[in-house]
GROMACS .gro file of C-alpha atoms in nm:
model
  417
    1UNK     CA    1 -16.647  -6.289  14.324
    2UNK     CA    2 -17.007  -6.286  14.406
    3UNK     CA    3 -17.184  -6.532  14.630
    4UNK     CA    4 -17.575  -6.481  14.734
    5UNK     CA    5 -17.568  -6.146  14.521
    6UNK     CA    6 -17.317  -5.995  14.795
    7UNK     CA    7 -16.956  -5.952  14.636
    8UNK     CA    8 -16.671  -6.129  14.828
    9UNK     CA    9 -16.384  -5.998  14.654
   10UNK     CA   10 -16.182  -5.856  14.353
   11UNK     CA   11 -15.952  -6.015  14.161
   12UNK     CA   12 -15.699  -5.897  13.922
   13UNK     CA   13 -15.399  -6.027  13.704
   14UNK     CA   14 -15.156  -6.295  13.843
   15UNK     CA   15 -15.471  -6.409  14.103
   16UNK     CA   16 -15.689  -6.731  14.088
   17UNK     CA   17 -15.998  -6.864  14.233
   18UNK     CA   18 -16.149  -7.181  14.271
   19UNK     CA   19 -15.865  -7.371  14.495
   20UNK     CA   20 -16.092  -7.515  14.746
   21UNK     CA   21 -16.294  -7.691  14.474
   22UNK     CA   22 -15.967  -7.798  14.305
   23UNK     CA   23 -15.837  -7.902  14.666
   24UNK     CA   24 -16.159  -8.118  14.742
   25UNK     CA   25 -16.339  -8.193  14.440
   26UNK     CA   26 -16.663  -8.013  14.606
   27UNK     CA   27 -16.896  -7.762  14.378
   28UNK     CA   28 -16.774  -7.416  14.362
   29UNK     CA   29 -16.972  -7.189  14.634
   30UNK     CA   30 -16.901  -6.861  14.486
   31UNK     CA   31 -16.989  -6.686  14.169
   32UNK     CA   32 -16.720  -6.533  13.927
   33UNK     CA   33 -16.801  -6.323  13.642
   34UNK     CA   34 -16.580  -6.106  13.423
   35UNK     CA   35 -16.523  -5.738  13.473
   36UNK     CA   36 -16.695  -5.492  13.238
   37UNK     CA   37 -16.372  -5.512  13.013
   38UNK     CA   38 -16.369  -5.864  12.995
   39UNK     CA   39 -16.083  -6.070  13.164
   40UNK     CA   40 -15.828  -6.381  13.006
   41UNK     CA   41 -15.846  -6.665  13.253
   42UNK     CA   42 -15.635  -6.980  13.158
   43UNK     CA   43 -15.775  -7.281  13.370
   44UNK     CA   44 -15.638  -7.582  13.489
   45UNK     CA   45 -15.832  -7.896  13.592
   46UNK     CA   46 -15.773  -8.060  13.929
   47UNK     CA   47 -15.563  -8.393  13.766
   48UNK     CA   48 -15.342  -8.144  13.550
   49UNK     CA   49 -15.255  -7.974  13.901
   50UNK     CA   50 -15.144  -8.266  14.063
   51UNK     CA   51 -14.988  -8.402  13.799
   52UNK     CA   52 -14.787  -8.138  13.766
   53UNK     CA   53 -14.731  -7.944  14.108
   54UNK     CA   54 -14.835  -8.214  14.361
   55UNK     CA   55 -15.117  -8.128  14.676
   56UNK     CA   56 -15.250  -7.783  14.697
   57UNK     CA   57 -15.235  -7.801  15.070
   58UNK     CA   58 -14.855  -7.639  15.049
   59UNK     CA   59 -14.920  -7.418  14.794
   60UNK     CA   60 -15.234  -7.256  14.984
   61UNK     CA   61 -15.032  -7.147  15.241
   62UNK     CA   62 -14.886  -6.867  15.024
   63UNK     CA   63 -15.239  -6.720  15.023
   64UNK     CA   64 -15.519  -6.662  15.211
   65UNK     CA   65 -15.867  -6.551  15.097
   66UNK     CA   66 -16.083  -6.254  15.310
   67UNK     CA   67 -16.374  -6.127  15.264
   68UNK     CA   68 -16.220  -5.774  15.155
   69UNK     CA   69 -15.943  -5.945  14.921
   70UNK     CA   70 -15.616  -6.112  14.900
   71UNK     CA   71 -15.308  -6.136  15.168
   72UNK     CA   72 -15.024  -6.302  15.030
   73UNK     CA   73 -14.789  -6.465  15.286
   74UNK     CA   74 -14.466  -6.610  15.289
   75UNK     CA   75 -14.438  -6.607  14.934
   76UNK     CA   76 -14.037  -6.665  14.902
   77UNK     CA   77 -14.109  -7.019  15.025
   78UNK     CA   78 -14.233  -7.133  14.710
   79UNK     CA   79 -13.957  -7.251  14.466
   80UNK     CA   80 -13.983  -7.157  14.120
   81UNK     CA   81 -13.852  -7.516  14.010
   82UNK     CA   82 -14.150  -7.620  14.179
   83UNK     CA   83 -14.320  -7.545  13.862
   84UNK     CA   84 -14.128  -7.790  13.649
   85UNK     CA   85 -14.116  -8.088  13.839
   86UNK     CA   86 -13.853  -8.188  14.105
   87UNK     CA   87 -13.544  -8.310  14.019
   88UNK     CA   88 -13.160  -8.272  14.130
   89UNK     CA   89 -12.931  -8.279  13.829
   90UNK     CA   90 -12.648  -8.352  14.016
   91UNK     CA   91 -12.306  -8.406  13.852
   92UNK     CA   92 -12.104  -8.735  14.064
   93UNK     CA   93 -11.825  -8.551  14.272
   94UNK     CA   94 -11.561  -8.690  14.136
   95UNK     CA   95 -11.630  -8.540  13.811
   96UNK     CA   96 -11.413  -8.268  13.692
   97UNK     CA   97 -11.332  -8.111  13.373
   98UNK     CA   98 -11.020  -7.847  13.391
   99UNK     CA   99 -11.139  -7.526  13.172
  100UNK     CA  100 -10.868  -7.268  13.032
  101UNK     CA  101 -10.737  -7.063  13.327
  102UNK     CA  102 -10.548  -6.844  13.079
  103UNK     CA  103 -10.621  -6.618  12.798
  104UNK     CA  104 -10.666  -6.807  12.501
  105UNK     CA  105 -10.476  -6.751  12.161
  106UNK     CA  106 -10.456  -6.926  11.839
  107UNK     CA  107 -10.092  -6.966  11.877
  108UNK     CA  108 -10.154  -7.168  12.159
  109UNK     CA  109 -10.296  -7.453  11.917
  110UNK     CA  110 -10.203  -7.663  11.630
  111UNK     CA  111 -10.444  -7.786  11.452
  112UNK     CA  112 -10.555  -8.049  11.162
  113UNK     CA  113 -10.617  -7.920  10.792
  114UNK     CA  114 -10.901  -8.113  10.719
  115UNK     CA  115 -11.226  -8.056  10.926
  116UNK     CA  116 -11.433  -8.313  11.158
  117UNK     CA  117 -11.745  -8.094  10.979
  118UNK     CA  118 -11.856  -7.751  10.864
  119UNK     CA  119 -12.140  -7.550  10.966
  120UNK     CA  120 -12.332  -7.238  10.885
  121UNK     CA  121 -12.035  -7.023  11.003
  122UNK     CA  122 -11.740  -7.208  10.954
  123UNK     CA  123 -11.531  -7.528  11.040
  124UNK     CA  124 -11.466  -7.792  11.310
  125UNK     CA  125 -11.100  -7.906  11.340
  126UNK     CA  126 -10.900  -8.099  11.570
  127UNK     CA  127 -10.694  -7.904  11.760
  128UNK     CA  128 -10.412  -7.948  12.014
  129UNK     CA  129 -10.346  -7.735  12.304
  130UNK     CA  130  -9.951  -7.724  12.324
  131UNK     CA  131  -9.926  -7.609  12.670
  132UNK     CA  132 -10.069  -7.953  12.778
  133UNK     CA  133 -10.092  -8.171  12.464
  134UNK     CA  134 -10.435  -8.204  12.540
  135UNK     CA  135 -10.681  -8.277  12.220
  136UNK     CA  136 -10.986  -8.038  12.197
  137UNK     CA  137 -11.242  -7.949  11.902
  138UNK     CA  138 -11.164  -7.592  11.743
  139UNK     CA  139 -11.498  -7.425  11.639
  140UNK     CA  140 -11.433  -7.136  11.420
  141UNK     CA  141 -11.713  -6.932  11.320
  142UNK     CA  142 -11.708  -6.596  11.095
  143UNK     CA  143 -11.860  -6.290  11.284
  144UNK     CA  144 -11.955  -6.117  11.000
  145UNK     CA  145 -12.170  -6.437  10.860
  146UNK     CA  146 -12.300  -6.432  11.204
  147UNK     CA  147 -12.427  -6.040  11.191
  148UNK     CA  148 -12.565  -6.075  10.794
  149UNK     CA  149 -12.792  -6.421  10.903
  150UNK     CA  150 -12.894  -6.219  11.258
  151UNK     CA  151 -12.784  -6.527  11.460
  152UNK     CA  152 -12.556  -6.305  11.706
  153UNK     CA  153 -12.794  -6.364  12.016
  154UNK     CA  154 -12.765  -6.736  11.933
  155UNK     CA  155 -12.426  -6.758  11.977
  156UNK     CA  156 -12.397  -6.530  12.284
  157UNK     CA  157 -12.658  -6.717  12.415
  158UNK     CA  158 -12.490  -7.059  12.329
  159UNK     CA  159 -12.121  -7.020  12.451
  160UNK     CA  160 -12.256  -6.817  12.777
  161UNK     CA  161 -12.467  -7.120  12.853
  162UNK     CA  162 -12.144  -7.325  12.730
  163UNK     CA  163 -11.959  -7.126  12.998
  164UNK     CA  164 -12.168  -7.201  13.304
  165UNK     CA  165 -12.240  -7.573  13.287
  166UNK     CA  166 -12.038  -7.848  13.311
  167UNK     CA  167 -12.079  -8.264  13.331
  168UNK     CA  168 -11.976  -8.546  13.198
  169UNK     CA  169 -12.258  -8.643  12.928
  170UNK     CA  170 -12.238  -8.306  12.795
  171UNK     CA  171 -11.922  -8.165  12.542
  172UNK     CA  172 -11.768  -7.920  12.783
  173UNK     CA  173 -11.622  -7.592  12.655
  174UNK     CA  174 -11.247  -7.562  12.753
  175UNK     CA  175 -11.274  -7.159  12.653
  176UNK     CA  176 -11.334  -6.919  12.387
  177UNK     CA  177 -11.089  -6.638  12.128
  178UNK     CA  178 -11.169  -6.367  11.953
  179UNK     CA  179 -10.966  -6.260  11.643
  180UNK     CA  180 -11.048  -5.945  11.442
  181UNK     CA  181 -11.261  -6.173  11.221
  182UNK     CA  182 -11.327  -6.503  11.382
  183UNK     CA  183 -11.491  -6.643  11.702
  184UNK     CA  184 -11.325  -6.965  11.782
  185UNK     CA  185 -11.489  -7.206  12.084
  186UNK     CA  186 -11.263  -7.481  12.199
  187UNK     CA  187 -11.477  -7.814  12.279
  188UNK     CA  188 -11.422  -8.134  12.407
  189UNK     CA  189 -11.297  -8.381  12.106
  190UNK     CA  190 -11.520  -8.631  12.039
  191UNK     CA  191 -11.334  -8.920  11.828
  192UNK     CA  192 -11.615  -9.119  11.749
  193UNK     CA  193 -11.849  -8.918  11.544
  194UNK     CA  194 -12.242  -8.805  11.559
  195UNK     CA  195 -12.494  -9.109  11.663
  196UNK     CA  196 -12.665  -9.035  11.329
  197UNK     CA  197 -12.370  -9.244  11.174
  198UNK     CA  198 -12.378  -9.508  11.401
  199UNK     CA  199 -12.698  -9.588  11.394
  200UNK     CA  200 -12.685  -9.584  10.986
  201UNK     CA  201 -12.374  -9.808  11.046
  202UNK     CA  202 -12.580 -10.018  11.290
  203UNK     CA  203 -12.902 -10.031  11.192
  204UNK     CA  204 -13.059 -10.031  11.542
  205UNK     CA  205 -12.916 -10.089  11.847
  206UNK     CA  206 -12.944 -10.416  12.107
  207UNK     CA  207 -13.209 -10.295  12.379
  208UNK     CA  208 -12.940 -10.313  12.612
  209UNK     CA  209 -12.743 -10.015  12.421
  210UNK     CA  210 -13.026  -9.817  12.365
  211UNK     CA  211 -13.129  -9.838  12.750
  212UNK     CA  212 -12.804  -9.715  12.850
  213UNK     CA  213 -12.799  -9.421  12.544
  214UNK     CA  214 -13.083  -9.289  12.674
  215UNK     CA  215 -12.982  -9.268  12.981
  216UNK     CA  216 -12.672  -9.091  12.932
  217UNK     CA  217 -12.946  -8.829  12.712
  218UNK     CA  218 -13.144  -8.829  13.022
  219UNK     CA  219 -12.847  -8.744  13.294
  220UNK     CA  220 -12.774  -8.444  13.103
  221UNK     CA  221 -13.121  -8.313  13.002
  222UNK     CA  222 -13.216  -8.360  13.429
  223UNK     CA  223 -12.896  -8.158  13.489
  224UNK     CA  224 -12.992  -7.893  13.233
  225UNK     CA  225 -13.331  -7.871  13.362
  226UNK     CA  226 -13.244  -7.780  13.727
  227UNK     CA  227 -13.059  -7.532  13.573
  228UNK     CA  228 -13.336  -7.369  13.416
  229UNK     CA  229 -13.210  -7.437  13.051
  230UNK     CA  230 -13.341  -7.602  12.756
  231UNK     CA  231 -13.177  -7.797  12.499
  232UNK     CA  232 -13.444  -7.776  12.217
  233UNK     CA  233 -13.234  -7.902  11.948
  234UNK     CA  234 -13.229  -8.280  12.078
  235UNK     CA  235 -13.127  -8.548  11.788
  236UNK     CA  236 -12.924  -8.786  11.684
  237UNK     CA  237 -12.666  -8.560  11.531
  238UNK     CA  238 -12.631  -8.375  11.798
  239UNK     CA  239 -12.529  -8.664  12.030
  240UNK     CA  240 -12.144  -8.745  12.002
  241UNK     CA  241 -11.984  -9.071  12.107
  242UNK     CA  242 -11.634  -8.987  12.334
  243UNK     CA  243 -11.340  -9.203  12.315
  244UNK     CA  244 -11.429  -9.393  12.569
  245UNK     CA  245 -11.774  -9.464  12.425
  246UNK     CA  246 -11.999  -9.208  12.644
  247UNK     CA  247 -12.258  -8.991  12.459
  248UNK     CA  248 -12.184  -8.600  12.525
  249UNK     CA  249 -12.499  -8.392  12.413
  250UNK     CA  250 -12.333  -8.078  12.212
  251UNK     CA  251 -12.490  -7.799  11.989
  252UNK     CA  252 -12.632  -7.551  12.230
  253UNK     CA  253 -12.725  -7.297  11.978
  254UNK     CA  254 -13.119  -7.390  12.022
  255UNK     CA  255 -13.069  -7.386  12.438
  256UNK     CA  256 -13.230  -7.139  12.634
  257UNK     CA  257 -13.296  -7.034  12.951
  258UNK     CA  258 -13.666  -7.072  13.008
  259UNK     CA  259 -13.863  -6.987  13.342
  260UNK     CA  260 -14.216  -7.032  13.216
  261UNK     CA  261 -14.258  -7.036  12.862
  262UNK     CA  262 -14.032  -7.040  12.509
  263UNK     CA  263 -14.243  -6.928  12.199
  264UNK     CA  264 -13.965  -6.957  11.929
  265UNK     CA  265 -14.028  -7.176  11.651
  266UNK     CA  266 -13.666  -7.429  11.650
  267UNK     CA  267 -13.541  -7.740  11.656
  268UNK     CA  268 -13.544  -8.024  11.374
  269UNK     CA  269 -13.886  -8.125  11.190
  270UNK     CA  270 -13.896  -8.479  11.359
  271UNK     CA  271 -13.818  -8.432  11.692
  272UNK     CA  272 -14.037  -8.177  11.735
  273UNK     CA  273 -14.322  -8.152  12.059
  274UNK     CA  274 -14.644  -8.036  11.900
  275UNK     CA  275 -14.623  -7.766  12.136
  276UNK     CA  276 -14.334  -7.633  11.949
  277UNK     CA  277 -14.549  -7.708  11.577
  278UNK     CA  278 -14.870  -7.478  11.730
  279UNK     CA  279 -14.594  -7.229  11.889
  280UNK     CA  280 -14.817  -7.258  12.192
  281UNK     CA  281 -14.578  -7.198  12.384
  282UNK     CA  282 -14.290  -7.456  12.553
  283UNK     CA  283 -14.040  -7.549  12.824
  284UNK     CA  284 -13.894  -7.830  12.925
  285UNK     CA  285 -14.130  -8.093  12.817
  286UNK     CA  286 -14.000  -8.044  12.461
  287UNK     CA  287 -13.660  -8.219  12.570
  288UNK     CA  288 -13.852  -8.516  12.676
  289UNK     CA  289 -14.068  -8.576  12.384
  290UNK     CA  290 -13.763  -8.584  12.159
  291UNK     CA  291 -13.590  -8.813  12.436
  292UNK     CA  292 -13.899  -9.056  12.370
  293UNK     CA  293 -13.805  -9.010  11.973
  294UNK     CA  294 -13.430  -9.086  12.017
  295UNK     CA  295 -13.560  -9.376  12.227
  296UNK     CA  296 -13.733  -9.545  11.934
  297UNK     CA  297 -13.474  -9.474  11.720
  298UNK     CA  298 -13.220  -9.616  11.850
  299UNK     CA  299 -13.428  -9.955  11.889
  300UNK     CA  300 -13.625  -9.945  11.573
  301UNK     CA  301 -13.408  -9.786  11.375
  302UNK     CA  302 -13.622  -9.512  11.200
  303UNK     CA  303 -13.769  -9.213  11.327
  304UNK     CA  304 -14.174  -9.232  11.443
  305UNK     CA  305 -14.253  -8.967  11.225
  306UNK     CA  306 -14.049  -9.036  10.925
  307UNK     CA  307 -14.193  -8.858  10.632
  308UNK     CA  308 -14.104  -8.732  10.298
  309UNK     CA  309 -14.214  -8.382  10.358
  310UNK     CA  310 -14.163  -8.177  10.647
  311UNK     CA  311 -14.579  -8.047  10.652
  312UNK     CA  312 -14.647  -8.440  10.674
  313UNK     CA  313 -14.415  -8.530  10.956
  314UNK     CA  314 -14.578  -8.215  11.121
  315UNK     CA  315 -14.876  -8.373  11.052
  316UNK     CA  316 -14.824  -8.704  11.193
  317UNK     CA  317 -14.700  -8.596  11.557
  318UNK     CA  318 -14.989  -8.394  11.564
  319UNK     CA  319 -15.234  -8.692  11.493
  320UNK     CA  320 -15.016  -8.845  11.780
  321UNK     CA  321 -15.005  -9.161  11.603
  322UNK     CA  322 -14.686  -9.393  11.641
  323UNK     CA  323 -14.655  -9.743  11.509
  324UNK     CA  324 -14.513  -9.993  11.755
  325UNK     CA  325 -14.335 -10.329  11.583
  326UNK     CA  326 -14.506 -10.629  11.737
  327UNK     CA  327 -14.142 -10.683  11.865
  328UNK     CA  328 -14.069 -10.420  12.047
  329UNK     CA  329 -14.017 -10.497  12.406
  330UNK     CA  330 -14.336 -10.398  12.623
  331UNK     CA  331 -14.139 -10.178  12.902
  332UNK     CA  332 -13.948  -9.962  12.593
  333UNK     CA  333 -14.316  -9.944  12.393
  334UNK     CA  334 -14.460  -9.781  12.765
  335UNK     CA  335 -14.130  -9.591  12.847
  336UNK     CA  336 -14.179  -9.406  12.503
  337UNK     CA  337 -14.535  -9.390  12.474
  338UNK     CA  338 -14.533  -9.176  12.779
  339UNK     CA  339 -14.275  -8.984  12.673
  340UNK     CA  340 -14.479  -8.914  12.341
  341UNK     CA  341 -14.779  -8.775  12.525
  342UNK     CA  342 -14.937  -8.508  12.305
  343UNK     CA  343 -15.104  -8.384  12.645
  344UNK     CA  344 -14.787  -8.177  12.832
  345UNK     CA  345 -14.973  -8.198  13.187
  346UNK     CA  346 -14.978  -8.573  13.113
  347UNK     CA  347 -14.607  -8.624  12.951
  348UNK     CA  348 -14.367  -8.831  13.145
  349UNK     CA  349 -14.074  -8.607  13.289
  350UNK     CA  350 -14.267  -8.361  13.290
  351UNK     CA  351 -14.485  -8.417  13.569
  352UNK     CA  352 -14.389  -8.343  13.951
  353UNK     CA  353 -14.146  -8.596  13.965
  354UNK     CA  354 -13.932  -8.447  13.700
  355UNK     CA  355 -13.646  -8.636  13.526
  356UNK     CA  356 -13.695  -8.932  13.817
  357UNK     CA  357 -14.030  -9.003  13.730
  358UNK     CA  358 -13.845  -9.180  13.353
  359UNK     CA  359 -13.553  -9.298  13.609
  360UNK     CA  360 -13.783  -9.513  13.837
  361UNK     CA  361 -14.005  -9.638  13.488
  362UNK     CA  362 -13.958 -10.042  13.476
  363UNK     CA  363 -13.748 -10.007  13.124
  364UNK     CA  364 -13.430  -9.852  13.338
  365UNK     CA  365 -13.508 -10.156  13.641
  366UNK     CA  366 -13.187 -10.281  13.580
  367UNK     CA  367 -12.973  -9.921  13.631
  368UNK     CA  368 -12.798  -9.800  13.931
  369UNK     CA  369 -12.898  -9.454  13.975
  370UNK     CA  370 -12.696  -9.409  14.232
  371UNK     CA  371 -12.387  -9.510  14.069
  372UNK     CA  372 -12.494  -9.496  13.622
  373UNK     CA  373 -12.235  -9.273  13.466
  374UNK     CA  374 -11.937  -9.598  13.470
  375UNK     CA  375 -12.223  -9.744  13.179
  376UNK     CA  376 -12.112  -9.841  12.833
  377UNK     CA  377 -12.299  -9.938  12.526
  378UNK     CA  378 -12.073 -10.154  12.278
  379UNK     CA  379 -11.977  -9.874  12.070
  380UNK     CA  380 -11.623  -9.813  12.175
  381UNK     CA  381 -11.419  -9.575  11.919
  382UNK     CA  382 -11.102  -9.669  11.802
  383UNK     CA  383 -10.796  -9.487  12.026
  384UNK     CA  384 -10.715  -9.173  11.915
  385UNK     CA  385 -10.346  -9.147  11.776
  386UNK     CA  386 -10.161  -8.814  11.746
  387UNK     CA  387  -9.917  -8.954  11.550
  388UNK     CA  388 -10.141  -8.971  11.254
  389UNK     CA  389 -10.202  -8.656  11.182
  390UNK     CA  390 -10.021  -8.363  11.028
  391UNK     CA  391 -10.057  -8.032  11.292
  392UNK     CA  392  -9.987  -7.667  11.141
  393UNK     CA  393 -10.011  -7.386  11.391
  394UNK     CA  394 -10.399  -7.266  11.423
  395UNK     CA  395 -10.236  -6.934  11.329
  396UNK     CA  396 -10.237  -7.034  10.919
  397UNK     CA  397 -10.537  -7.255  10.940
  398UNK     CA  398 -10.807  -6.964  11.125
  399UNK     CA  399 -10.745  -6.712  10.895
  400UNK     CA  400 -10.869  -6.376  10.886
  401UNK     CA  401 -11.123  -6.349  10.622
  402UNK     CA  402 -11.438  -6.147  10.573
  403UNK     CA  403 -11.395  -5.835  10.763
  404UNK     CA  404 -11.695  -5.666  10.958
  405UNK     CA  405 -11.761  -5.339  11.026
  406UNK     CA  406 -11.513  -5.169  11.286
  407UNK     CA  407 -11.888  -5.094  11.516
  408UNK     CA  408 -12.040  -5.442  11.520
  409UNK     CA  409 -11.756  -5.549  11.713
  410UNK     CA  410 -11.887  -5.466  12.023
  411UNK     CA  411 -12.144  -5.727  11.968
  412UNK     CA  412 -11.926  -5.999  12.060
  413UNK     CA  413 -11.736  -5.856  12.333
  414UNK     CA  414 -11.867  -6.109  12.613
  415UNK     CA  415 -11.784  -6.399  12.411
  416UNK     CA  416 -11.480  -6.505  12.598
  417UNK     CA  417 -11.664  -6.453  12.901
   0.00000   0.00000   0.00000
């Protein structure tokens, strides 16, 4: 850093220049020119700051300029959430959901013969826990289909995030088993099925429903988020209706733990950020634009970016293009116009304000924030009855199948953690 030909300072990685002109708007006063072996730089522009981390008054104060360099003070007073916006996440205190305080095993379930669905690894069943009579979902998945399709640090990575949250839009884990050649999760039961069938079954939704939906997609996505974690995989299949007609987000096999930046390539073609389509790297703003999606969804009742191939529904979130029916109600079209912001520095929940910044937008006027999660949309699902069902003990149901080799084993030993 050069100013009059005399050099001020040095800078190296992790530094940055230019904060009084960001501060004040005021022409830089000071020269900066690239080392002999050339330097990266990644700039920011002084509405993208604000936007984003609020005054730069605060954040000077962790470091101050001299004329032979840096000193960095007080650095520990600058919270890392501050980077991605500031919201709580807090679950209501009278929430609570009573986990497995024993060691699980599959004799301690009976279970239906026919499956609520089947995935990549294996089946979903209704299950019963006997000690209790409580009803859960029994995930079983085959280990060695996990190891052969590489997908072993997805599923660590999914029940240990499983294992340390907990709230009442989301579909809590009540614990975990291991058997020589299955890993079983036990879930929250869900009698009412995916939203992807009851929006088919629907149509669309009344704007009243779809207000509250997303809101009970946004409670769980601020609570994730102050966590550090993101969801990734946000759609309508992965949003399950409980028996008392609540959403519960589920399917954390996408969900990470992000402090900066994600560069993995996932989630589902339409609800895809472009930042995730350029693998430019991503955090949390990737939940919201998919939010925004689900949003229009639910009202319109097709997806933005509908396409018949997958390279033209890439296509058309990159153009940025949506298509708002003449109908749609003005606050909803501005609510999810600003959630679909190509521009991440400009992309509602996203910005300082975090997850309240969507909270305090006209379209949710009518909620109670401080009281939301007694909401219900009109889908209510018919009562659950016991009685209908034929139970056999888990034991002849979660068989032991495919056998893996005695030394990948190890590779799931944290799984009931």
């Amino acid at each position: 850093i050069t100013k009059g030909g005399a050099e001020l300072a040095r800078r190296g990685r992790g530094d940055y220049f230019g904060e009084l002109s960001l501060k004040t708007g005021a022409p830089t006063i000071a020269s900066v020119s690239a080392a002999a072996d050339g330097a990266k730089v990644i700039r920011m522009d002084r509405g993208a700051f604000q936007r984003l981390l609020g005054p730069l008054d605060s954040l000077l104060a962790l470091r101050k300029y001299t004329a032979s360099g840096v000193e960095v003070v007080d650095a520990d007073s600058f919270r890392e959430d501050s980077l991605v916006g500031g919201s709580d996440g807090a679950v209501p205190e009278d929430f609570v959901f009573q986990k497995a305080v024993d060691e699980l095993k599959l004799s301690d379930f009976d279970v239906t013969r026919d499956t609520l669905g089947e995935g990549a690894f294996g089946k979903v069943r209704r299950c019963v826990y006997k000690k209790t009579g409580r009803i859960f979902a029994l995930k079983q998945m085959v280990k060695a289909d996990i190891v052969e399709m590489g997908q072993v640090e997805h599923i660590m990575q999914e029940t240990q995030i499983l294992s340390s949250i907990t709230h009442p839009f989301i579909t809590n884990k009540f614990g975990a088993l291991v058997t020589p050649t299955n890993l079983v999760l036990i879930m929250e039961f869900c009698p009412g099925g995916d939203m992807f069938d009851q929006l088919y079954k629907h149509k669309r939704f009344a704007l009243a429903d779809a207000r509250i939906y997303t809101m009970q997609v946004l409670l769980p996505l601020e609570y994730l988020h102050a966590k550090g974690i993101v969801h990734r995989d946000l759609k309508l299949e992965n949003l399950l209706v409980a028996q008392d007609g609540a959403l519960k987000l589920t399917d954390f096999g996408f969900a990470k733990h992000i402090k900066y930046r994600s560069w993995t390539l996932c989630g589902t073609p339409e609800y895809l950020a472009p930042e995730l389509i350029l693998e430019k790297g991503h955090g949390k703003a990737v939940d919201y634009w998919a939010l925004g999606v689900l949003c229009y969804e639910m009202i319109n009742g097709y997806s933005p970016f509908e396409a018949e191939e997958t390279l033209q529904t890439y296509q058309k979130i990159l153009d940025g293009t949506v298509n708002y029916p003449s109908s749609l109600d003005s606050d909803a079209k501005d609510l999810i116009s600003k959630l679909l912001q190509k521009d991440i520095s400009r992309r509602l929940g996203n910005l300082l304000g975090g997850a309240k910044d969507i909270k305090n937008h006209a379209f949710f006027a009518d909620v109670d924030w401080a009281n939301p999660y007694h909401l219900r949309g009109s889908i209510l699902p018919t009562a659950f009855q016991r009685a209908s069902y034929e139970w056999v003990g888990a034991k002849n149901v979660v068989v032991e199948t495919k056998k893996m080799k005695d030394e990948d084993q190890c590779l799931f030993k944290d799984f009931t953690v």
